[in-house]
Amino acid sequence: VPQLELVDNGTFELWNGDKLLRWEANTGTGSKWAPAAVKAVKDGEIEGEASLELPKPGAGEMVLLKQGLRRGVIKPGARIRYSALVKATAVGQVEMVIGYKKNGEGASERCSHPGNGEWRLIKGSFVIPEGADPDSFQLNLYRKGDGAGQVLVDDVSATVDVK
């Protein structure tokens, strides 16, 4: 089945100065969020020239890297496949979530890194349910907890089957 990529700049190669293009990065929790300083790291990249480092969040906070998925191609009944290469040092430290609205309520699909300090491909897939708002889909990468160690991400992808 042919697939269409829904993520822009999933290899984190496109920047305008120190601003990562097509992504929004914030740190905080609840209703209090502020811009987060993500940066390209030349060490350990899997594809391209660099990987993206997610900074350590403050106590009780998290870092959220997000992007709305491409509009006009997501339809109920199609399958979305999502993945990212991630390096993390603690269980539950990094979670990838596809969030969307279904019948006006929040819904999500998710996967996480085992936290073993190694590069791992984390991935998942699901069939878009009836009642899902096709314009509400968003990819979220969370760094949670104040655990030590570098968190790196690369090759973020979400595709939808095209019939």
PDB file of C-alpha atoms in Angstrom:
ATOM      1  CA  VAL A   1       0.000   0.000   0.000  1.00  0.00           C
ATOM      2  CA  PRO A   2       1.491   3.404  -0.946  1.00  0.00           C
ATOM      3  CA  GLN A   3       2.161   5.747   1.979  1.00  0.00           C
ATOM      4  CA  LEU A   4       2.371   9.528   2.252  1.00  0.00           C
ATOM      5  CA  GLU A   5       4.706  11.226   4.744  1.00  0.00           C
ATOM      6  CA  LEU A   6       2.844  13.543   7.152  1.00  0.00           C
ATOM      7  CA  VAL A   7       5.862  15.056   8.980  1.00  0.00           C
ATOM      8  CA  ASP A   8       8.009  17.942   7.713  1.00  0.00           C
ATOM      9  CA  ASN A   9      11.680  18.168   8.742  1.00  0.00           C
ATOM     10  CA  GLY A  10      11.610  14.831  10.552  1.00  0.00           C
ATOM     11  CA  THR A  11      15.407  14.563  10.302  1.00  0.00           C
ATOM     12  CA  PHE A  12      15.873  17.995  11.962  1.00  0.00           C
ATOM     13  CA  GLU A  13      18.140  19.299   9.213  1.00  0.00           C
ATOM     14  CA  LEU A  14      16.208  22.535   8.493  1.00  0.00           C
ATOM     15  CA  TRP A  15      16.972  25.505  10.760  1.00  0.00           C
ATOM     16  CA  ASN A  16      16.747  29.288  10.553  1.00  0.00           C
ATOM     17  CA  GLY A  17      19.667  30.316  12.738  1.00  0.00           C
ATOM     18  CA  ASP A  18      18.992  28.558  16.051  1.00  0.00           C
ATOM     19  CA  LYS A  19      15.258  28.035  15.343  1.00  0.00           C
ATOM     20  CA  LEU A  20      14.182  24.549  14.288  1.00  0.00           C
ATOM     21  CA  LEU A  21      11.792  24.818  11.336  1.00  0.00           C
ATOM     22  CA  ARG A  22       8.276  23.242  11.276  1.00  0.00           C
ATOM     23  CA  TRP A  23       8.456  22.139  14.930  1.00  0.00           C
ATOM     24  CA  GLU A  24       7.395  23.818  18.154  1.00  0.00           C
ATOM     25  CA  ALA A  25       9.410  23.041  21.301  1.00  0.00           C
ATOM     26  CA  ASN A  26       8.177  23.996  24.769  1.00  0.00           C
ATOM     27  CA  THR A  27       8.918  23.163  28.384  1.00  0.00           C
ATOM     28  CA  GLY A  28       6.446  23.241  31.241  1.00  0.00           C
ATOM     29  CA  THR A  29       3.300  21.526  32.468  1.00  0.00           C
ATOM     30  CA  GLY A  30      -0.450  22.120  32.632  1.00  0.00           C
ATOM     31  CA  SER A  31      -1.215  25.619  31.339  1.00  0.00           C
ATOM     32  CA  LYS A  32       2.305  27.010  31.943  1.00  0.00           C
ATOM     33  CA  TRP A  33       4.593  26.500  28.948  1.00  0.00           C
ATOM     34  CA  ALA A  34       7.606  28.418  27.642  1.00  0.00           C
ATOM     35  CA  PRO A  35       9.849  27.921  24.600  1.00  0.00           C
ATOM     36  CA  ALA A  36      12.425  25.137  25.021  1.00  0.00           C
ATOM     37  CA  ALA A  37      15.978  25.378  23.679  1.00  0.00           C
ATOM     38  CA  VAL A  38      16.409  22.315  21.478  1.00  0.00           C
ATOM     39  CA  LYS A  39      19.658  21.965  19.557  1.00  0.00           C
ATOM     40  CA  ALA A  40      21.261  19.967  16.786  1.00  0.00           C
ATOM     41  CA  VAL A  41      23.897  17.521  17.975  1.00  0.00           C
ATOM     42  CA  LYS A  42      26.521  16.247  15.542  1.00  0.00           C
ATOM     43  CA  ASP A  43      27.466  13.297  17.737  1.00  0.00           C
ATOM     44  CA  GLY A  44      25.570  10.067  17.240  1.00  0.00           C
ATOM     45  CA  GLU A  45      23.333  11.077  14.366  1.00  0.00           C
ATOM     46  CA  ILE A  46      21.694   8.225  12.505  1.00  0.00           C
ATOM     47  CA  GLU A  47      20.609  10.048   9.324  1.00  0.00           C
ATOM     48  CA  GLY A  48      21.783  13.334   7.857  1.00  0.00           C
ATOM     49  CA  GLU A  49      24.120  15.709   9.633  1.00  0.00           C
ATOM     50  CA  ALA A  50      22.596  15.889  13.110  1.00  0.00           C
ATOM     51  CA  SER A  51      20.202  14.526  15.681  1.00  0.00           C
ATOM     52  CA  LEU A  52      18.040  16.697  17.921  1.00  0.00           C
ATOM     53  CA  GLU A  53      18.753  16.988  21.638  1.00  0.00           C
ATOM     54  CA  LEU A  54      15.770  17.503  23.948  1.00  0.00           C
ATOM     55  CA  PRO A  55      16.893  19.493  27.010  1.00  0.00           C
ATOM     56  CA  LYS A  56      16.326  18.298  30.561  1.00  0.00           C
ATOM     57  CA  PRO A  57      13.032  19.710  31.893  1.00  0.00           C
ATOM     58  CA  GLY A  58      12.710  21.483  35.224  1.00  0.00           C
ATOM     59  CA  ALA A  59      11.403  19.649  38.292  1.00  0.00           C
ATOM     60  CA  GLY A  60       7.814  18.521  37.726  1.00  0.00           C
ATOM     61  CA  GLU A  61       7.899  19.659  34.096  1.00  0.00           C
ATOM     62  CA  MET A  62       8.383  18.077  30.672  1.00  0.00           C
ATOM     63  CA  VAL A  63       9.708  19.078  27.276  1.00  0.00           C
ATOM     64  CA  LEU A  64       7.245  18.841  24.390  1.00  0.00           C
ATOM     65  CA  LEU A  65       8.312  18.810  20.741  1.00  0.00           C
ATOM     66  CA  LYS A  66       5.248  18.947  18.490  1.00  0.00           C
ATOM     67  CA  GLN A  67       4.051  19.333  14.925  1.00  0.00           C
ATOM     68  CA  GLY A  68       0.588  19.290  13.367  1.00  0.00           C
ATOM     69  CA  LEU A  69       0.370  16.533  10.765  1.00  0.00           C
ATOM     70  CA  ARG A  70      -0.235  17.328   7.098  1.00  0.00           C
ATOM     71  CA  ARG A  71      -3.871  18.177   6.416  1.00  0.00           C
ATOM     72  CA  GLY A  72      -6.124  17.013   3.615  1.00  0.00           C
ATOM     73  CA  VAL A  73      -4.885  13.409   3.433  1.00  0.00           C
ATOM     74  CA  ILE A  74      -5.945  11.839   6.747  1.00  0.00           C
ATOM     75  CA  LYS A  75      -9.201   9.890   6.420  1.00  0.00           C
ATOM     76  CA  PRO A  76     -11.041   7.434   8.696  1.00  0.00           C
ATOM     77  CA  GLY A  77     -10.242   3.820   7.835  1.00  0.00           C
ATOM     78  CA  ALA A  78      -6.662   4.546   6.694  1.00  0.00           C
ATOM     79  CA  ARG A  79      -3.676   3.322   8.703  1.00  0.00           C
ATOM     80  CA  ILE A  80      -1.157   5.714  10.264  1.00  0.00           C
ATOM     81  CA  ARG A  81       2.326   4.384  10.989  1.00  0.00           C
ATOM     82  CA  TYR A  82       4.589   6.455  13.234  1.00  0.00           C
ATOM     83  CA  SER A  83       8.190   6.046  14.372  1.00  0.00           C
ATOM     84  CA  ALA A  84      11.287   7.804  15.657  1.00  0.00           C
ATOM     85  CA  LEU A  85      14.869   6.882  16.431  1.00  0.00           C
ATOM     86  CA  VAL A  86      15.442   7.780  20.070  1.00  0.00           C
ATOM     87  CA  LYS A  87      18.267   7.542  22.581  1.00  0.00           C
ATOM     88  CA  ALA A  88      17.186   7.861  26.237  1.00  0.00           C
ATOM     89  CA  THR A  89      18.588   6.774  29.599  1.00  0.00           C
ATOM     90  CA  ALA A  90      15.518   6.136  31.788  1.00  0.00           C
ATOM     91  CA  VAL A  91      12.291   4.138  31.441  1.00  0.00           C
ATOM     92  CA  GLY A  92       9.418   6.487  30.558  1.00  0.00           C
ATOM     93  CA  GLN A  93      11.798   9.348  29.776  1.00  0.00           C
ATOM     94  CA  VAL A  94      10.662   9.663  26.133  1.00  0.00           C
ATOM     95  CA  GLU A  95       7.178   9.070  24.765  1.00  0.00           C
ATOM     96  CA  MET A  96       5.896   9.572  21.201  1.00  0.00           C
ATOM     97  CA  VAL A  97       2.184  10.378  20.958  1.00  0.00           C
ATOM     98  CA  ILE A  98      -0.159  10.919  18.030  1.00  0.00           C
ATOM     99  CA  GLY A  99      -2.961  13.044  19.471  1.00  0.00           C
ATOM    100  CA  TYR A 100      -6.269  13.892  17.771  1.00  0.00           C
ATOM    101  CA  LYS A 101      -9.919  14.684  18.386  1.00  0.00           C
ATOM    102  CA  LYS A 102     -12.563  11.966  18.049  1.00  0.00           C
ATOM    103  CA  ASN A 103     -16.203  13.001  18.343  1.00  0.00           C
ATOM    104  CA  GLY A 104     -15.007  16.210  20.038  1.00  0.00           C
ATOM    105  CA  GLU A 105     -12.940  14.393  22.699  1.00  0.00           C
ATOM    106  CA  GLY A 106      -9.182  13.970  22.940  1.00  0.00           C
ATOM    107  CA  ALA A 107      -7.739  10.629  21.782  1.00  0.00           C
ATOM    108  CA  SER A 108      -4.206   9.335  21.295  1.00  0.00           C
ATOM    109  CA  GLU A 109      -1.910   6.503  20.290  1.00  0.00           C
ATOM    110  CA  ARG A 110       1.544   6.202  21.868  1.00  0.00           C
ATOM    111  CA  CYS A 111       4.837   4.356  22.170  1.00  0.00           C
ATOM    112  CA  SER A 112       7.884   4.866  24.411  1.00  0.00           C
ATOM    113  CA  HIS A 113      11.627   4.230  24.627  1.00  0.00           C
ATOM    114  CA  PRO A 114      12.845   1.460  27.002  1.00  0.00           C
ATOM    115  CA  GLY A 115      15.364   3.866  28.559  1.00  0.00           C
ATOM    116  CA  ASN A 116      18.429   1.675  28.108  1.00  0.00           C
ATOM    117  CA  GLY A 117      20.775   4.422  26.841  1.00  0.00           C
ATOM    118  CA  GLU A 118      20.855   3.010  23.304  1.00  0.00           C
ATOM    119  CA  TRP A 119      19.441   4.183  19.989  1.00  0.00           C
ATOM    120  CA  ARG A 120      16.104   2.414  19.437  1.00  0.00           C
ATOM    121  CA  LEU A 121      13.412   2.691  16.808  1.00  0.00           C
ATOM    122  CA  ILE A 122      10.152   3.286  18.650  1.00  0.00           C
ATOM    123  CA  LYS A 123       7.039   2.798  16.559  1.00  0.00           C
ATOM    124  CA  GLY A 124       3.346   2.125  16.403  1.00  0.00           C
ATOM    125  CA  SER A 125       0.437   2.028  13.985  1.00  0.00           C
ATOM    126  CA  PHE A 126      -3.329   2.325  14.134  1.00  0.00           C
ATOM    127  CA  VAL A 127      -6.367   2.615  11.900  1.00  0.00           C
ATOM    128  CA  ILE A 128      -7.951   6.062  11.971  1.00  0.00           C
ATOM    129  CA  PRO A 129     -11.341   5.597  13.641  1.00  0.00           C
ATOM    130  CA  GLU A 130     -14.686   6.889  12.427  1.00  0.00           C
ATOM    131  CA  GLY A 131     -15.451  10.225  14.078  1.00  0.00           C
ATOM    132  CA  ALA A 132     -11.796  11.359  14.072  1.00  0.00           C
ATOM    133  CA  ASP A 133     -11.283  14.998  13.042  1.00  0.00           C
ATOM    134  CA  PRO A 134      -8.784  14.745  10.148  1.00  0.00           C
ATOM    135  CA  ASP A 135      -7.453  18.270  10.798  1.00  0.00           C
ATOM    136  CA  SER A 136      -6.696  17.647  14.489  1.00  0.00           C
ATOM    137  CA  PHE A 137      -3.814  15.161  14.204  1.00  0.00           C
ATOM    138  CA  GLN A 138      -0.581  16.181  15.927  1.00  0.00           C
ATOM    139  CA  LEU A 139       2.704  14.392  16.598  1.00  0.00           C
ATOM    140  CA  ASN A 140       4.124  14.942  20.085  1.00  0.00           C
ATOM    141  CA  LEU A 141       7.483  13.866  21.496  1.00  0.00           C
ATOM    142  CA  TYR A 142       7.770  14.235  25.273  1.00  0.00           C
ATOM    143  CA  ARG A 143      10.838  14.201  27.498  1.00  0.00           C
ATOM    144  CA  LYS A 144       9.510  13.530  30.981  1.00  0.00           C
ATOM    145  CA  GLY A 145      11.096  13.548  34.410  1.00  0.00           C
ATOM    146  CA  ASP A 146      14.301  15.153  35.555  1.00  0.00           C
ATOM    147  CA  GLY A 147      16.472  12.091  34.875  1.00  0.00           C
ATOM    148  CA  ALA A 148      20.066  12.682  33.887  1.00  0.00           C
ATOM    149  CA  GLY A 149      21.522  11.781  30.548  1.00  0.00           C
ATOM    150  CA  GLN A 150      21.287  13.036  27.030  1.00  0.00           C
ATOM    151  CA  VAL A 151      18.035  12.498  25.094  1.00  0.00           C
ATOM    152  CA  LEU A 152      18.406  12.458  21.305  1.00  0.00           C
ATOM    153  CA  VAL A 153      15.812  12.003  18.550  1.00  0.00           C
ATOM    154  CA  ASP A 154      16.113  11.602  14.788  1.00  0.00           C
ATOM    155  CA  ASP A 155      14.199  10.305  11.760  1.00  0.00           C
ATOM    156  CA  VAL A 156      10.722  11.152  13.064  1.00  0.00           C
ATOM    157  CA  SER A 157       8.047   9.903  10.687  1.00  0.00           C
ATOM    158  CA  ALA A 158       4.300   9.481  10.436  1.00  0.00           C
ATOM    159  CA  THR A 159       2.773   8.102   7.256  1.00  0.00           C
ATOM    160  CA  VAL A 160      -0.776   7.444   6.134  1.00  0.00           C
ATOM    161  CA  ASP A 161      -1.827   4.757   3.687  1.00  0.00           C
ATOM    162  CA  VAL A 162      -3.017   6.186   0.376  1.00  0.00           C
ATOM    163  CA  LYS A 163      -5.505   4.121  -1.619  1.00  0.00           C
TER     164      LYS A 163
END
